[in-house]
Tab-separated table of C-alpha atoms in Angstrom:
chain	number	residue	atom	x	y	z
C	13	MET	CA	152.920	68.861	248.237
C	14	THR	CA	149.838	70.566	246.880
C	15	TYR	CA	147.037	69.403	244.586
C	16	ARG	CA	145.501	72.114	242.415
C	17	THR	CA	143.489	72.755	239.284
C	18	VAL	CA	143.894	75.661	236.887
C	19	ALA	CA	141.875	76.824	233.888
C	20	VAL	CA	143.754	76.419	230.595
C	21	ASP	CA	142.027	77.255	227.308
C	22	GLY	CA	138.656	76.738	228.963
C	23	LEU	CA	139.624	73.342	230.410
C	24	SER	CA	140.436	72.313	233.969
C	25	VAL	CA	143.976	70.964	234.323
C	26	PHE	CA	144.874	69.175	237.553
C	27	TYR	CA	148.454	69.209	238.777
C	28	ARG	CA	150.674	68.240	241.655
C	29	GLU	CA	153.313	70.677	242.866
C	30	ALA	CA	156.088	70.500	245.426
C	31	GLY	CA	159.175	72.454	246.409
C	32	PRO	CA	160.057	76.158	246.513
C	33	ARG	CA	159.072	78.182	243.465
C	34	ASP	CA	162.425	79.970	243.403
C	35	ALA	CA	164.247	76.654	242.897
C	36	PRO	CA	165.070	75.159	239.463
C	37	THR	CA	161.849	73.779	237.987
C	38	LEU	CA	161.289	70.221	236.822
C	39	LEU	CA	158.210	69.663	234.631
C	40	LEU	CA	157.169	66.017	234.881
C	41	LEU	CA	155.064	64.621	232.033
C	42	HIS	CA	153.371	61.292	232.663
C	43	GLY	CA	152.672	58.222	230.580
C	44	PHE	CA	149.691	56.099	229.549
C	45	PRO	CA	147.372	55.258	231.245
C	46	SER	CA	148.810	56.921	234.323
C	47	SER	CA	148.682	60.491	235.589
C	48	SER	CA	150.745	62.887	237.664
C	49	ARG	CA	150.273	60.406	240.512
C	50	MET	CA	153.146	58.335	239.102
C	51	TYR	CA	155.544	61.132	240.104
C	52	GLU	CA	154.633	61.355	243.782
C	53	PRO	CA	157.787	59.387	244.742
C	54	LEU	CA	159.944	62.094	243.144
C	55	LEU	CA	157.901	64.997	244.475
C	56	ARG	CA	158.353	63.648	247.996
C	57	ARG	CA	162.093	63.013	247.611
C	58	LEU	CA	163.266	66.092	245.669
C	59	ALA	CA	161.093	68.915	246.983
C	60	GLY	CA	163.857	70.224	249.240
C	61	ALA	CA	166.016	71.391	246.340
C	62	TYR	CA	163.721	71.627	243.307
C	63	HIS	CA	160.375	73.019	242.212
C	64	LEU	CA	158.446	70.075	240.772
C	65	VAL	CA	155.274	70.454	238.710
C	66	ALA	CA	153.355	67.447	237.358
C	67	PRO	CA	150.146	68.055	235.363
C	68	ASP	CA	147.557	65.513	234.273
C	69	PHE	CA	147.059	65.573	230.510
C	70	ILE	CA	143.563	66.357	229.260
C	71	GLY	CA	141.697	63.042	229.226
C	72	PHE	CA	143.809	61.627	232.076
C	73	GLY	CA	143.726	61.572	235.856
C	74	HIS	CA	141.772	64.433	237.396
C	75	SER	CA	141.956	66.840	234.440
C	76	ASP	CA	138.942	67.418	232.225
C	77	ALA	CA	138.129	64.709	229.697
C	78	PRO	CA	135.930	66.334	227.034
C	79	ASN	CA	134.102	64.233	224.498
C	80	PRO	CA	136.256	63.412	221.449
C	81	ARG	CA	133.522	64.908	219.275
C	82	SER	CA	134.355	68.332	220.741
C	83	PHE	CA	138.081	67.949	221.482
C	84	ALA	CA	140.760	66.551	219.177
C	85	TYR	CA	142.791	63.998	221.127
C	86	THR	CA	146.115	64.395	219.380
C	87	PHE	CA	149.620	64.806	220.749
C	88	ASP	CA	149.832	68.218	219.108
C	89	ARG	CA	146.764	69.289	221.084
C	90	LEU	CA	148.034	67.841	224.370
C	91	ALA	CA	151.329	69.667	223.860
C	92	ASP	CA	149.458	72.911	223.152
C	93	ILE	CA	147.546	72.550	226.428
C	94	VAL	CA	150.698	71.790	228.423
C	95	GLU	CA	152.502	74.744	226.838
C	96	ALA	CA	149.561	76.994	227.768
C	97	PHE	CA	149.612	75.467	231.266
C	98	THR	CA	153.246	76.536	231.703
C	99	ARG	CA	152.319	80.085	230.687
C	100	VAL	CA	149.435	80.202	233.166
C	101	LEU	CA	151.782	79.065	235.957
C	102	GLY	CA	154.527	81.428	234.819
C	103	LEU	CA	157.031	78.653	234.106
C	104	SER	CA	159.591	80.152	231.732
C	105	ARG	CA	162.418	77.659	232.308
C	106	TYR	CA	162.062	73.985	233.217
C	107	SER	CA	163.930	70.735	232.825
C	108	LEU	CA	161.714	68.053	231.323
C	109	TYR	CA	161.122	64.587	232.785
C	110	LEU	CA	159.543	62.458	230.041
C	111	GLN	CA	157.919	59.060	230.506
C	112	ASP	CA	155.982	57.197	227.787
C	113	TYR	CA	153.344	59.635	226.397
C	114	GLY	CA	155.249	62.396	228.162
C	115	GLY	CA	157.977	61.869	225.558
C	116	PRO	CA	156.050	63.018	222.479
C	117	VAL	CA	154.427	65.850	224.432
C	118	GLY	CA	157.755	66.968	225.875
C	119	PHE	CA	159.707	66.775	222.627
C	120	ARG	CA	157.109	69.034	221.039
C	121	LEU	CA	157.655	71.560	223.841
C	122	ALA	CA	161.439	71.297	223.579
C	123	LEU	CA	161.526	71.812	219.826
C	124	ALA	CA	159.143	74.756	220.040
C	125	HIS	CA	160.993	76.488	222.908
C	126	PRO	CA	164.512	75.056	223.302
C	127	GLU	CA	165.603	78.117	225.267
C	128	ARG	CA	163.267	77.088	228.077
C	129	VAL	CA	164.710	73.591	228.543
C	130	PRO	CA	168.111	73.367	230.292
C	131	ALA	CA	168.035	69.552	230.561
C	132	ILE	CA	165.992	66.480	229.645
C	133	ILE	CA	165.389	63.300	231.623
C	134	VAL	CA	164.003	60.327	229.688
C	135	GLN	CA	162.473	57.361	231.491
C	136	ASN	CA	161.048	54.727	229.136
C	137	ALA	CA	160.026	57.210	226.457
C	138	VAL	CA	160.852	56.526	222.815
C	139	ALA	CA	162.373	58.714	220.108
C	140	HIS	CA	163.843	55.956	217.875
C	141	GLU	CA	162.476	52.893	216.109
C	142	ASP	CA	164.874	50.865	218.284
C	143	GLY	CA	162.401	51.098	221.132
C	144	LEU	CA	159.343	49.635	219.442
C	145	GLY	CA	159.164	45.926	220.217
C	146	PRO	CA	156.856	43.066	219.114
C	147	LEU	CA	153.785	44.469	220.878
C	148	TRP	CA	153.814	47.231	218.300
C	149	ASP	CA	152.827	44.851	215.486
C	150	THR	CA	149.168	45.060	216.562
C	151	ARG	CA	149.505	48.802	216.995
C	152	ARG	CA	151.014	49.381	213.551
C	153	ALA	CA	148.227	47.276	212.015
C	154	PHE	CA	145.717	49.565	213.744
C	155	TRP	CA	147.379	52.648	212.246
C	156	ALA	CA	147.280	51.078	208.781
C	157	ASP	CA	143.606	50.025	208.965
C	158	ARG	CA	141.769	51.399	211.977
C	159	PRO	CA	138.325	49.800	211.403
C	160	ALA	CA	139.776	46.324	210.903
C	161	HIS	CA	142.039	46.395	213.951
C	162	GLU	CA	140.366	48.651	216.518
C	163	ALA	CA	138.993	45.798	218.636
C	164	ALA	CA	142.403	44.122	218.822
C	165	LEU	CA	144.042	47.437	219.664
C	166	ARG	CA	141.669	48.081	222.543
C	167	GLU	CA	142.441	44.663	224.002
C	168	ASN	CA	146.147	45.352	223.456
C	169	ILE	CA	146.153	48.607	225.446
C	170	LEU	CA	142.909	48.996	227.459
C	171	SER	CA	142.263	45.642	229.153
C	172	LEU	CA	142.990	44.922	232.813
C	173	ALA	CA	145.593	42.335	231.770
C	174	ALA	CA	147.384	44.911	229.605
C	175	THR	CA	147.196	47.510	232.372
C	176	ARG	CA	148.837	45.097	234.824
C	177	GLN	CA	151.413	43.954	232.280
C	178	ARG	CA	152.611	47.504	231.681
C	179	HIS	CA	153.726	47.607	235.311
C	180	VAL	CA	155.176	44.167	235.982
C	181	GLY	CA	156.393	43.508	232.444
C	182	ARG	CA	159.033	40.795	232.313
C	183	ASP	CA	160.225	41.335	235.894
C	184	PRO	CA	160.977	37.924	237.455
C	185	ASP	CA	160.128	39.291	240.929
C	186	ILE	CA	156.736	40.988	241.081
C	187	ALA	CA	156.464	41.031	244.887
C	188	ALA	CA	157.514	44.697	245.057
C	189	TYR	CA	154.660	45.903	242.814
C	190	ASP	CA	151.596	47.300	244.571
C	191	PRO	CA	148.489	45.967	242.767
C	192	ASP	CA	146.777	49.305	243.391
C	193	LEU	CA	149.062	50.726	240.676
C	194	TRP	CA	147.169	48.983	237.887
C	195	THR	CA	143.752	48.566	239.496
C	196	ASP	CA	143.526	52.328	240.046
C	197	GLU	CA	144.632	53.001	236.461
C	198	PHE	CA	142.113	50.480	235.160
C	199	ALA	CA	139.357	52.204	237.143
C	200	PHE	CA	140.190	55.421	235.297
C	201	LEU	CA	140.193	53.572	231.967
C	202	CYS	CA	136.700	52.261	232.746
C	203	ARG	CA	135.198	55.731	233.102
C	204	PRO	CA	132.578	56.603	230.450
C	205	GLY	CA	134.178	57.801	227.248
C	206	GLN	CA	137.714	56.642	228.022
C	207	ASP	CA	137.716	53.916	225.373
C	208	ALA	CA	137.027	56.472	222.643
C	209	ILE	CA	139.456	59.032	224.086
C	210	GLN	CA	142.359	56.611	224.376
C	211	THR	CA	141.682	54.961	221.027
C	212	ASP	CA	141.671	58.317	219.246
C	213	LEU	CA	144.859	59.394	220.989
C	214	PHE	CA	146.630	56.154	220.241
C	215	TYR	CA	145.636	56.402	216.586
C	216	ASP	CA	147.486	59.719	216.577
C	217	TYR	CA	150.597	58.061	218.062
C	218	ARG	CA	151.635	57.260	214.497
C	219	THR	CA	152.487	60.972	214.142
C	220	ASN	CA	155.084	60.573	216.874
C	221	VAL	CA	156.878	57.789	215.038
C	222	ALA	CA	156.909	59.981	211.928
C	223	ARG	CA	158.607	62.726	213.955
C	224	TYR	CA	161.376	60.581	215.406
C	225	PRO	CA	163.915	61.774	212.792
C	226	ALA	CA	163.150	65.409	213.630
C	227	TRP	CA	163.558	64.769	217.359
C	228	GLN	CA	166.826	62.937	216.759
C	229	SER	CA	168.105	65.785	214.602
C	230	TRP	CA	167.194	68.272	217.339
C	231	LEU	CA	169.050	66.206	219.950
C	232	ARG	CA	172.130	65.985	217.721
C	233	SER	CA	172.189	69.710	217.015
C	234	ARG	CA	171.226	70.920	220.488
C	235	GLN	CA	173.175	68.376	222.623
C	236	PRO	CA	171.096	69.039	225.745
C	237	PRO	CA	172.223	67.619	229.088
C	238	LEU	CA	170.447	64.246	228.923
C	239	LEU	CA	169.803	61.618	231.588
C	240	VAL	CA	168.217	58.306	230.558
C	241	VAL	CA	166.902	55.955	233.247
C	242	TRP	CA	165.330	52.829	231.811
C	243	GLY	CA	163.389	49.882	233.215
C	244	ARG	CA	164.781	46.795	231.502
C	245	TYR	CA	161.604	44.722	232.025
C	246	ASP	CA	159.392	47.076	230.011
C	247	PRO	CA	157.091	44.930	227.797
C	248	SER	CA	156.377	47.750	225.353
C	249	PHE	CA	159.661	49.598	224.842
C	250	GLU	CA	162.897	47.766	224.135
C	251	THR	CA	166.024	48.344	226.242
C	252	ALA	CA	167.949	49.113	223.035
C	253	GLU	CA	166.171	52.469	223.055
C	254	ALA	CA	168.129	53.590	226.114
C	255	GLU	CA	171.430	53.261	224.263
C	256	ALA	CA	169.942	54.740	221.064
C	257	TYR	CA	169.929	58.136	222.757
C	258	ARG	CA	173.738	58.014	222.870
C	259	ARG	CA	173.830	58.061	219.066
C	260	ASP	CA	172.363	61.541	219.214
C	261	VAL	CA	173.877	62.787	222.481
C	262	PRO	CA	177.179	60.955	223.085
C	263	ASP	CA	177.500	62.631	226.489
C	264	ALA	CA	174.124	61.253	227.659
C	265	GLU	CA	174.120	59.534	231.038
C	266	VAL	CA	172.347	56.184	230.636
C	267	HIS	CA	171.289	53.836	233.447
C	268	VAL	CA	169.337	50.609	232.878
C	269	LEU	CA	167.503	49.490	236.016
C	270	ASP	CA	165.878	46.266	237.214
C	271	ALA	CA	162.391	47.703	236.797
C	272	GLY	CA	159.485	47.807	234.376
C	273	HIS	CA	157.833	50.425	232.190
C	274	PHE	CA	157.011	52.542	235.243
C	275	ALA	CA	160.411	52.280	236.890
C	276	LEU	CA	159.390	54.531	239.785
C	277	ASP	CA	157.159	51.662	240.954
C	278	VAL	CA	160.144	49.831	242.409
C	279	LYS	CA	163.219	52.092	242.049
C	280	PRO	CA	162.157	55.487	243.436
C	281	ASP	CA	165.208	55.930	245.669
C	282	GLU	CA	167.728	55.068	242.948
C	283	ILE	CA	166.019	57.267	240.361
C	284	ALA	CA	165.705	60.176	242.785
C	285	THR	CA	169.381	59.902	243.724
C	286	ARG	CA	170.563	59.751	240.109
C	287	LEU	CA	168.243	62.574	239.114
C	288	ALA	CA	169.327	64.840	241.960
C	289	ASP	CA	172.995	64.218	241.157
C	290	PHE	CA	172.440	64.899	237.454
C	291	LEU	CA	170.473	68.097	238.033
C	292	ALA	CA	172.931	69.413	240.619
C	293	ARG	CA	175.837	68.969	238.172
C	294	ARG	CA	174.095	70.063	234.970
C	295	VAL	CA	171.417	72.563	236.034
C	296	GLY	CA	172.076	73.618	239.648
C	297	ARG	CA	169.934	73.432	242.733
C	298	ARG	CA	168.386	75.723	245.298
C	299	GLN	CA	170.828	76.782	247.957
C	300	ALA	CA	169.557	76.663	251.530
């Protein structure tokens, strides 16, 4: 595994990379408030047969985090940067692994360049209203009236309690969760400027919900090979979302796991095995 940075549109983008570059590529797009670090379990398990690339979004992890006054933190902009990142690295064909915020970024890439995407893997990323549970009441109120609800929104998504809850969720057995998962993420959230960055970006999340019908239509018309692996104890995204993907892609392979929002926390072996099997059957793999 290597850890690199590359200049993209005048910004420094950090990424993790593993596996031979002549193997089928898997572009792994992370969630909030994580980074490419969440994918290390897959990079370590699948590097023998696949080329895995996991960037940190601008504003996350070890990538640049410009001031919101000089950089528009929107999902359109993040997708533009990731698309430019793939050009800089010469990635012309890649299966997409989408988790949380990686979903709206990845669907933008897929709709813009469907010929580049031979398969999609969804892990707790939403493209239907089915997935938005009760926690989204506070978030919808924020979209409707930002000044009145910004303080509540920040507590809802930026506090240490919320950061921990995203990992353990409703799991009745939390002994398998490493506390470093959320304390490290919270340390990143406490960096100067992060509250403004993440609040601006989450305000833009409303544009993703508005695009759900377009993403669903694309899935129905394109019928891409689709694997859904879902942590049932996710406090933010409802399990019904996993099955909602079958409405659009009846041939989708759906697996609901005893895990939380970040299912790789506790199910890395199962996810890696299912992913390798899916990719070998639907995309191919590097031959030794």
